[in-house]
Amino acid sequence: MVDLQTQYQRIKADIDAGIQEVIDSAAFIKGPKVAAFQEHLEAYTGAKHVIPVGNGTDALQIALMGLGLKPGDEVITPTFTFIATAEVVALLGLTPVVVDVDWETMNMDIEAVRRAITPRTKAIVPVHLFGQCADMEALMALAKEKHIYVVEDACQAIGATFTFSNGETKQAGTIGDIGCTSFFPSKNLGCYGDGGAIFTNDDALAERMRAIANHGCHVRYHHDEVGVNSRLDSIQAAILDAKLPHLDEYIAARQRAAAYYDSVFSDQNSAISGKLLIPGRQAHSTHVFHQYTLRVVGADRDKLREGLAAAGIPAMIYYPVPLHQQKAYRDPRYKDGDFPVAERLAACVLSLPMHTELDEEQLSYITGNVLKLMIDNC
Ligand SMILES: *Cc1c(COP(=O)(O)O)cnc(C)c1O
């Protein structure tokens, strides 16, 4: 699915030098590498404040803590996402309220969000799934009208942009009150362990979240509120700082691979036309293709996946079970069939290999096998 070794070999000298510098300085925690990366990421994203943290899940948790939400407050998330989005809501004693997604973009359905809002709704967490923004124009307008916070889960979408009707373009994670991202190794900007960051343009929120990430401490050994311990370590920051200047190239490489997949799978003259749907595009957003996710509607998805595996091609199901059908998140308010689009997606999605190092030979081998298996299969 990913090829992190080849990517490393291309910038090995820079990464190795950065790691060595950290070891030589012994500034392993909150060292100058973390400050440098924070500054460079602020410049790249346009966020006024970047708060480096331990991972993307912590970023989401600290964001919700920073908003001062209380048990019983409702937080709206899409039901078709990675578990972390709802996990932190549940851990904080808040009430997750899930909504269905759009069949084409697989992102949160904003009209469904409107219907799910109650007087207890305090925050909405859109997930920019697979690397393209949710409809942030409609969502921000709705949140403003209802006075509800927006915390973007941009863990899969760093570098994606959304252009508003007034012509303004913003990066994923810098549009809502708070944005969160992850530097998990396979993410679009990945480190060599765990890492994450929070974005905000609000000075007071930034200060509060920085304190929460540091044991709730504004002044050393004085703890004004209950916090957590969540930091990006200096070695990971050095790796990320070496990779950040390449992020735009990495995105372009992913987009080229996606364009290749699109051109093969959207061929109207193909024998499988209409049976394999390419990822739908969100208007006004770029797509940075954390995943390239097909919808298999005219064949057995699991048989296709097995056939690909037999040909040495990994393919993954992101995600096989929507939140409302997860055992730990079963809620009497929801039953099977309540979120038909998410349930249909869970049964038909298939993500193909997607990374920065896919060459034409690999893409041709992958697409050739998909077409052949689809024809044999339907
Ligand atoms: C990866 C991911 C997270 C969590 O990030 P970690 O760094 O693994 O904690 C949260 N939400 C989404 C949508 C993700 O893809």
CSV table of C-alpha atoms and ligand atoms in Angstrom, one decimal:
chain,number,residue,atom,x,y,z
A,1,MET,CA,0.0,0.0,0.0
A,2,VAL,CA,2.9,2.3,0.7
A,3,ASP,CA,6.7,2.4,0.0
A,4,LEU,CA,8.4,4.4,2.7
A,5,GLN,CA,11.9,2.9,2.1
A,6,THR,CA,12.2,4.3,-1.4
A,7,GLN,CA,10.9,7.7,-0.3
A,8,TYR,CA,13.5,7.7,2.5
A,9,GLN,CA,16.4,6.8,0.2
A,10,ARG,CA,15.7,9.9,-1.9
A,11,ILE,CA,16.2,12.3,1.1
A,12,LYS,CA,18.3,10.0,3.3
A,13,ALA,CA,21.2,12.5,3.8
A,14,ASP,CA,18.8,15.2,5.1
A,15,ILE,CA,16.9,12.9,7.4
A,16,ASP,CA,20.0,11.3,8.8
A,17,ALA,CA,21.6,14.6,9.4
A,18,GLY,CA,18.5,15.9,11.2
A,19,ILE,CA,18.4,12.8,13.5
A,20,GLN,CA,22.1,13.0,14.2
A,21,GLU,CA,21.7,16.7,15.2
A,22,VAL,CA,19.1,15.8,17.7
A,23,ILE,CA,21.2,13.1,19.3
A,24,ASP,CA,24.3,15.3,19.4
A,25,SER,CA,22.3,18.1,21.1
A,26,ALA,CA,20.5,15.7,23.4
A,27,ALA,CA,17.5,18.0,23.2
A,28,PHE,CA,15.1,15.1,22.8
A,29,ILE,CA,12.0,16.8,24.2
A,30,LYS,CA,10.8,20.3,23.2
A,31,GLY,CA,14.1,20.9,21.4
A,32,PRO,CA,14.9,23.5,18.7
A,33,LYS,CA,13.9,21.0,16.0
A,34,VAL,CA,10.3,21.0,17.3
A,35,ALA,CA,10.2,24.8,17.3
A,36,ALA,CA,11.7,24.9,13.8
A,37,PHE,CA,9.2,22.4,12.4
A,38,GLN,CA,6.3,24.2,14.1
A,39,GLU,CA,7.4,27.5,12.5
A,40,HIS,CA,7.8,25.9,9.0
A,41,LEU,CA,4.4,24.2,9.3
A,42,GLU,CA,2.8,27.5,10.3
A,43,ALA,CA,4.3,29.1,7.2
A,44,TYR,CA,3.2,26.1,4.9
A,45,THR,CA,-0.4,25.9,6.2
A,46,GLY,CA,-1.0,29.6,6.9
A,47,ALA,CA,-2.3,28.6,10.4
A,48,LYS,CA,-1.5,31.3,13.0
A,49,HIS,CA,-0.7,28.6,15.6
A,50,VAL,CA,0.6,25.1,15.1
A,51,ILE,CA,0.7,23.0,18.3
A,52,PRO,CA,2.8,19.8,17.8
A,53,VAL,CA,1.5,16.8,19.8
A,54,GLY,CA,2.0,13.1,20.2
A,55,ASN,CA,-0.4,11.8,17.5
A,56,GLY,CA,-3.5,12.7,15.6
A,57,THR,CA,-5.8,11.1,18.2
A,58,ASP,CA,-4.4,13.2,20.9
A,59,ALA,CA,-4.8,16.3,18.7
A,60,LEU,CA,-8.5,15.6,18.5
A,61,GLN,CA,-8.8,15.0,22.2
A,62,ILE,CA,-6.9,18.1,23.1
A,63,ALA,CA,-9.0,20.1,20.7
A,64,LEU,CA,-12.3,19.0,22.3
A,65,MET,CA,-10.8,19.6,25.8
A,66,GLY,CA,-9.6,23.1,24.7
A,67,LEU,CA,-13.2,24.0,23.8
A,68,GLY,CA,-14.2,23.2,27.4
A,69,LEU,CA,-16.9,20.8,26.4
A,70,LYS,CA,-18.8,19.1,29.2
A,71,PRO,CA,-20.2,15.6,29.6
A,72,GLY,CA,-23.5,15.4,27.8
A,73,ASP,CA,-22.5,17.9,25.1
A,74,GLU,CA,-23.2,16.5,21.7
A,75,VAL,CA,-20.5,16.3,19.0
A,76,ILE,CA,-21.5,15.5,15.4
A,77,THR,CA,-19.2,13.3,13.3
A,78,PRO,CA,-19.7,11.2,10.2
A,79,THR,CA,-20.4,7.5,10.8
A,80,PHE,CA,-18.0,6.5,7.9
A,81,THR,CA,-14.5,7.3,9.3
A,82,PHE,CA,-11.6,6.0,11.3
A,83,ILE,CA,-12.5,5.2,14.9
A,84,ALA,CA,-10.3,7.9,16.5
A,85,THR,CA,-12.8,10.6,15.5
A,86,ALA,CA,-15.5,9.3,17.8
A,87,GLU,CA,-13.2,7.6,20.3
A,88,VAL,CA,-12.1,10.9,21.8
A,89,VAL,CA,-15.6,12.1,22.0
A,90,ALA,CA,-16.6,9.0,24.0
A,91,LEU,CA,-13.5,9.1,26.2
A,92,LEU,CA,-14.3,12.7,27.3
A,93,GLY,CA,-17.8,11.7,28.3
A,94,LEU,CA,-19.3,13.7,25.4
A,95,THR,CA,-22.1,12.3,23.3
A,96,PRO,CA,-21.2,11.3,19.8
A,97,VAL,CA,-24.0,12.0,17.3
A,98,VAL,CA,-23.3,10.4,13.9
A,99,VAL,CA,-24.5,11.4,10.5
A,100,ASP,CA,-24.5,9.8,7.0
A,101,VAL,CA,-22.0,10.7,4.3
A,102,ASP,CA,-22.3,11.5,0.6
A,103,TRP,CA,-22.1,8.6,-1.8
A,104,GLU,CA,-19.8,10.4,-4.3
A,105,THR,CA,-17.3,12.1,-2.0
A,106,MET,CA,-17.7,9.8,1.0
A,107,ASN,CA,-17.6,12.9,3.1
A,108,MET,CA,-20.0,14.1,5.8
A,109,ASP,CA,-23.5,15.0,4.4
A,110,ILE,CA,-24.0,18.6,5.5
A,111,GLU,CA,-27.8,18.5,5.2
A,112,ALA,CA,-27.7,15.5,7.6
A,113,VAL,CA,-25.6,17.6,10.0
A,114,ARG,CA,-28.3,20.2,9.9
A,115,ARG,CA,-31.0,17.7,10.8
A,116,ALA,CA,-28.8,16.2,13.7
A,117,ILE,CA,-28.3,19.6,15.4
A,118,THR,CA,-30.0,19.9,18.8
A,119,PRO,CA,-29.7,22.5,21.6
A,120,ARG,CA,-27.0,20.3,23.1
A,121,THR,CA,-24.8,20.3,20.0
A,122,LYS,CA,-21.5,22.0,20.8
A,123,ALA,CA,-19.2,20.9,18.1
A,124,ILE,CA,-19.0,19.3,14.6
A,125,VAL,CA,-16.1,17.3,13.6
A,126,PRO,CA,-15.9,17.0,9.8
A,127,VAL,CA,-13.4,14.4,8.5
A,128,HIS,CA,-11.6,15.3,5.2
A,129,LEU,CA,-11.8,11.6,4.3
A,130,PHE,CA,-9.1,10.1,2.0
A,131,GLY,CA,-7.6,13.5,1.3
A,132,GLN,CA,-10.3,15.9,0.1
A,133,CYS,CA,-12.1,18.5,2.1
A,134,ALA,CA,-15.7,18.1,3.2
A,135,ASP,CA,-18.1,20.8,1.9
A,136,MET,CA,-16.6,23.5,4.2
A,137,GLU,CA,-18.5,26.4,2.7
A,138,ALA,CA,-21.8,24.9,3.6
A,139,LEU,CA,-20.6,23.5,6.9
A,140,MET,CA,-19.0,26.8,8.1
A,141,ALA,CA,-22.2,28.7,7.2
A,142,LEU,CA,-24.3,26.2,9.2
A,143,ALA,CA,-22.0,26.3,12.2
A,144,LYS,CA,-21.9,30.1,12.2
A,145,GLU,CA,-25.7,30.3,12.0
A,146,LYS,CA,-26.1,27.8,14.9
A,147,HIS,CA,-23.1,29.0,17.0
A,148,ILE,CA,-21.4,25.6,17.0
A,149,TYR,CA,-17.6,25.0,17.0
A,150,VAL,CA,-16.0,23.2,14.1
A,151,VAL,CA,-13.0,20.9,14.7
A,152,GLU,CA,-11.6,19.6,11.4
A,153,ASP,CA,-10.2,16.0,11.4
A,154,ALA,CA,-7.5,16.7,8.7
A,155,CYS,CA,-5.5,13.7,9.6
A,156,GLN,CA,-5.7,12.4,6.0
A,157,ALA,CA,-5.7,15.8,4.2
A,158,ILE,CA,-2.7,17.9,5.0
A,159,GLY,CA,-2.0,20.1,2.1
A,160,ALA,CA,-5.5,19.9,0.6
A,161,THR,CA,-7.1,23.2,-0.1
A,162,PHE,CA,-10.7,24.5,-0.2
A,163,THR,CA,-11.7,27.6,-2.2
A,164,PHE,CA,-14.7,29.6,-1.0
A,165,SER,CA,-17.1,31.5,-3.2
A,166,ASN,CA,-15.5,34.8,-2.2
A,167,GLY,CA,-12.3,33.5,-3.8
A,168,GLU,CA,-10.5,32.8,-0.6
A,169,THR,CA,-8.4,29.6,-0.5
A,170,LYS,CA,-7.6,27.9,2.8
A,171,GLN,CA,-5.8,24.7,3.7
A,172,ALA,CA,-7.5,21.7,5.3
A,173,GLY,CA,-7.2,22.1,9.1
A,174,THR,CA,-7.1,25.9,9.0
A,175,ILE,CA,-10.8,26.5,8.2
A,176,GLY,CA,-12.7,25.6,11.4
A,177,ASP,CA,-12.0,26.9,14.9
A,178,ILE,CA,-9.4,24.1,15.3
A,179,GLY,CA,-7.9,21.6,12.9
A,180,CYS,CA,-6.1,18.3,13.7
A,181,THR,CA,-3.6,16.3,11.7
A,182,SER,CA,-1.5,13.1,12.1
A,183,PHE,CA,2.0,12.3,11.1
A,184,PHE,CA,1.5,8.5,11.4
A,185,PRO,CA,4.2,7.0,9.0
A,186,SER,CA,1.7,6.2,6.2
A,187,LYS,CA,0.0,9.6,6.3
A,188,ASN,CA,0.8,12.1,3.5
A,189,LEU,CA,3.3,13.8,5.7
A,190,GLY,CA,4.5,10.9,7.9
A,191,CYS,CA,7.3,10.6,10.5
A,192,TYR,CA,9.0,7.4,11.6
A,193,GLY,CA,6.8,6.8,14.7
A,194,ASP,CA,3.9,8.7,16.1
A,195,GLY,CA,3.2,12.4,15.7
A,196,GLY,CA,0.4,15.0,15.3
A,197,ALA,CA,-0.4,18.6,15.3
A,198,ILE,CA,-3.2,21.0,16.1
A,199,PHE,CA,-4.0,24.2,14.1
A,200,THR,CA,-5.8,27.3,15.2
A,201,ASN,CA,-5.9,31.0,14.4
A,202,ASP,CA,-7.3,31.8,17.9
A,203,ASP,CA,-4.7,33.0,20.4
A,204,ALA,CA,-6.6,32.1,23.5
A,205,LEU,CA,-7.5,28.6,22.3
A,206,ALA,CA,-3.9,28.1,21.2
A,207,GLU,CA,-2.6,29.0,24.7
A,208,ARG,CA,-5.2,26.8,26.4
A,209,MET,CA,-4.5,23.8,24.1
A,210,ARG,CA,-0.7,24.2,24.5
A,211,ALA,CA,-1.2,24.1,28.3
A,212,ILE,CA,-3.6,21.1,28.1
A,213,ALA,CA,-1.0,19.1,26.0
A,214,ASN,CA,1.5,19.9,28.8
A,215,HIS,CA,-0.3,18.6,31.9
A,216,GLY,CA,-2.6,21.6,32.1
A,217,CYS,CA,0.3,23.7,33.0
A,218,HIS,CA,0.5,27.4,32.0
A,219,VAL,CA,3.3,28.2,34.5
A,220,ARG,CA,5.7,25.4,35.4
A,221,TYR,CA,4.5,23.2,38.2
A,222,HIS,CA,1.2,25.2,38.5
A,223,HIS,CA,-1.7,23.2,37.1
A,224,ASP,CA,-4.8,25.2,36.3
A,225,GLU,CA,-6.7,22.3,34.8
A,226,VAL,CA,-6.5,18.6,34.2
A,227,GLY,CA,-4.3,18.1,31.1
A,228,VAL,CA,-2.5,15.3,29.3
A,229,ASN,CA,1.1,14.6,28.3
A,230,SER,CA,1.3,14.8,24.5
A,231,ARG,CA,4.4,16.0,22.6
A,232,LEU,CA,6.0,15.6,19.3
A,233,ASP,CA,9.5,14.3,20.1
A,234,SER,CA,12.5,16.1,18.6
A,235,ILE,CA,13.7,13.2,16.4
A,236,GLN,CA,10.2,13.0,14.8
A,237,ALA,CA,10.2,16.8,14.3
A,238,ALA,CA,13.6,16.5,12.6
A,239,ILE,CA,12.3,13.9,10.2
A,240,LEU,CA,9.2,16.0,9.5
A,241,ASP,CA,11.2,19.1,9.0
A,242,ALA,CA,13.3,17.3,6.3
A,243,LYS,CA,10.1,16.0,4.6
A,244,LEU,CA,8.0,19.1,4.7
A,245,PRO,CA,9.8,20.9,1.8
A,246,HIS,CA,8.9,17.8,-0.3
A,247,LEU,CA,5.2,17.7,0.6
A,248,ASP,CA,4.0,19.4,-2.5
A,249,GLU,CA,6.0,17.0,-4.7
A,250,TYR,CA,4.5,14.1,-2.7
A,251,ILE,CA,1.0,15.4,-3.3
A,252,ALA,CA,1.7,15.8,-7.0
A,253,ALA,CA,3.0,12.2,-7.2
A,254,ARG,CA,-0.1,10.9,-5.5
A,255,GLN,CA,-2.3,13.0,-7.9
A,256,ARG,CA,-0.5,11.6,-10.9
A,257,ALA,CA,-1.1,8.1,-9.7
A,258,ALA,CA,-4.8,8.9,-9.1
A,259,ALA,CA,-5.1,10.4,-12.6
A,260,TYR,CA,-3.7,7.2,-14.0
A,261,TYR,CA,-6.2,5.1,-12.1
A,262,ASP,CA,-9.0,7.5,-13.1
A,263,SER,CA,-8.2,7.3,-16.8
A,264,VAL,CA,-8.2,3.5,-16.8
A,265,PHE,CA,-11.3,3.0,-14.6
A,266,SER,CA,-13.5,5.7,-16.1
A,267,ASP,CA,-13.1,4.4,-19.7
A,268,GLN,CA,-16.8,4.4,-20.9
A,269,ASN,CA,-15.9,1.8,-23.6
A,270,SER,CA,-14.5,-0.7,-21.1
A,271,ALA,CA,-16.3,-3.9,-20.4
A,272,ILE,CA,-16.7,-2.9,-16.8
A,273,SER,CA,-18.1,0.5,-17.4
A,274,GLY,CA,-20.4,1.5,-14.5
A,275,LYS,CA,-19.3,-1.4,-12.3
A,276,LEU,CA,-16.3,0.2,-10.8
A,277,LEU,CA,-16.8,3.8,-9.6
A,278,ILE,CA,-13.8,6.1,-9.3
A,279,PRO,CA,-13.7,8.5,-6.2
A,280,GLY,CA,-16.2,11.4,-6.7
A,281,ARG,CA,-14.7,14.8,-6.3
A,282,GLN,CA,-15.8,17.5,-3.8
A,283,ALA,CA,-16.4,20.8,-5.7
A,284,HIS,CA,-14.0,23.6,-4.6
A,285,SER,CA,-11.6,21.2,-2.9
A,286,THR,CA,-8.3,19.7,-4.1
A,287,HIS,CA,-7.7,16.0,-3.4
A,288,VAL,CA,-4.4,14.9,-2.0
A,289,PHE,CA,-5.2,11.2,-2.2
A,290,HIS,CA,-4.3,9.8,1.1
A,291,GLN,CA,-6.2,6.9,-0.3
A,292,TYR,CA,-7.5,6.1,-3.8
A,293,THR,CA,-10.8,4.4,-3.0
A,294,LEU,CA,-13.0,2.7,-5.6
A,295,ARG,CA,-16.6,1.6,-5.1
A,296,VAL,CA,-17.1,-1.9,-6.5
A,297,VAL,CA,-20.8,-2.0,-7.5
A,298,GLY,CA,-20.9,-4.6,-10.2
A,299,ALA,CA,-18.8,-7.4,-8.8
A,300,ASP,CA,-17.9,-9.1,-5.6
A,301,ARG,CA,-15.6,-6.7,-3.8
A,302,ASP,CA,-14.1,-9.4,-1.5
A,303,LYS,CA,-13.3,-11.7,-4.4
A,304,LEU,CA,-11.6,-8.8,-6.3
A,305,ARG,CA,-9.5,-8.1,-3.2
A,306,GLU,CA,-8.5,-11.8,-2.9
A,307,GLY,CA,-7.6,-11.9,-6.6
A,308,LEU,CA,-5.4,-8.9,-6.3
A,309,ALA,CA,-3.7,-10.4,-3.2
A,310,ALA,CA,-3.0,-13.5,-5.2
A,311,ALA,CA,-1.3,-11.3,-7.8
A,312,GLY,CA,0.8,-9.6,-5.1
A,313,ILE,CA,-1.2,-6.4,-5.1
A,314,PRO,CA,-2.4,-5.2,-1.6
A,315,ALA,CA,-5.8,-3.6,-1.4
A,316,MET,CA,-7.5,-2.5,1.8
A,317,ILE,CA,-11.0,-1.9,3.0
A,318,TYR,CA,-11.2,1.6,4.6
A,319,TYR,CA,-13.6,1.2,6.5
A,320,PRO,CA,-15.5,-2.1,6.8
A,321,VAL,CA,-17.8,-1.1,9.7
A,322,PRO,CA,-19.4,2.3,10.2
A,323,LEU,CA,-19.2,3.8,13.7
A,324,HIS,CA,-22.9,3.1,14.5
A,325,GLN,CA,-22.3,-0.6,13.9
A,326,GLN,CA,-19.1,-0.9,16.0
A,327,LYS,CA,-19.6,-3.0,19.1
A,328,ALA,CA,-18.1,-0.5,21.4
A,329,TYR,CA,-20.2,2.4,20.0
A,330,ARG,CA,-23.6,0.6,19.8
A,331,ASP,CA,-26.2,3.1,20.8
A,332,PRO,CA,-29.9,2.5,21.2
A,333,ARG,CA,-30.6,5.6,19.2
A,334,TYR,CA,-29.2,4.0,16.1
A,335,LYS,CA,-30.1,0.8,14.3
A,336,ASP,CA,-28.8,-1.0,11.2
A,337,GLY,CA,-30.1,0.8,8.1
A,338,ASP,CA,-30.2,4.2,9.7
A,339,PHE,CA,-27.2,5.4,7.6
A,340,PRO,CA,-27.7,3.7,4.3
A,341,VAL,CA,-24.9,5.4,2.3
A,342,ALA,CA,-22.2,4.6,4.9
A,343,GLU,CA,-23.4,1.0,5.2
A,344,ARG,CA,-23.4,0.6,1.4
A,345,LEU,CA,-19.9,2.1,1.2
A,346,ALA,CA,-18.6,-0.2,3.9
A,347,ALA,CA,-19.7,-3.1,1.8
A,348,CYS,CA,-18.2,-1.9,-1.5
A,349,VAL,CA,-15.1,0.3,-1.0
A,350,LEU,CA,-11.7,-0.9,-2.0
A,351,SER,CA,-8.5,1.2,-1.6
A,352,LEU,CA,-5.7,0.5,-4.1
A,353,PRO,CA,-2.0,1.1,-3.4
A,354,MET,CA,-1.4,4.8,-3.2
A,355,HIS,CA,2.0,6.4,-2.4
A,356,THR,CA,4.6,8.7,-3.7
A,357,GLU,CA,6.7,6.1,-5.4
A,358,LEU,CA,4.2,4.3,-7.8
A,359,ASP,CA,5.7,4.2,-11.3
A,360,GLU,CA,4.0,3.5,-14.6
A,361,GLU,CA,4.9,-0.1,-14.6
A,362,GLN,CA,3.4,-0.7,-11.2
A,363,LEU,CA,0.3,1.3,-12.1
A,364,SER,CA,-0.2,-0.7,-15.3
A,365,TYR,CA,0.2,-4.0,-13.5
A,366,ILE,CA,-2.3,-3.0,-10.8
A,367,THR,CA,-4.9,-1.6,-13.2
A,368,GLY,CA,-4.4,-4.5,-15.6
A,369,ASN,CA,-5.1,-7.0,-12.8
A,370,VAL,CA,-8.1,-5.0,-11.6
A,371,LEU,CA,-9.7,-5.0,-15.1
A,372,LYS,CA,-9.0,-8.7,-15.7
A,373,LEU,CA,-10.5,-9.7,-12.3
A,374,MET,CA,-13.5,-7.5,-12.8
A,375,ILE,CA,-14.3,-9.0,-16.2
A,376,ASP,CA,-13.8,-12.6,-14.8
A,377,ASN,CA,-15.9,-11.7,-11.8
A,378,CYS,CA,-19.0,-10.0,-13.3
B,1,LIG,C1,-4.9,8.6,11.2
B,1,LIG,C2,-6.2,9.2,11.6
B,1,LIG,C3,-6.4,9.6,12.9
B,1,LIG,C4,-5.5,9.3,14.1
B,1,LIG,O1,-4.2,9.7,13.9
B,1,LIG,P1,-3.1,8.9,14.8
B,1,LIG,O2,-1.9,9.8,14.6
B,1,LIG,O3,-2.9,7.5,14.3
B,1,LIG,O4,-3.6,9.0,16.2
B,1,LIG,C5,-7.6,10.2,13.2
B,1,LIG,N1,-8.5,10.4,12.2
B,1,LIG,C6,-8.3,10.0,11.0
B,1,LIG,C7,-9.4,10.3,9.9
B,1,LIG,C8,-7.2,9.4,10.6
B,1,LIG,O5,-7.0,8.9,9.4
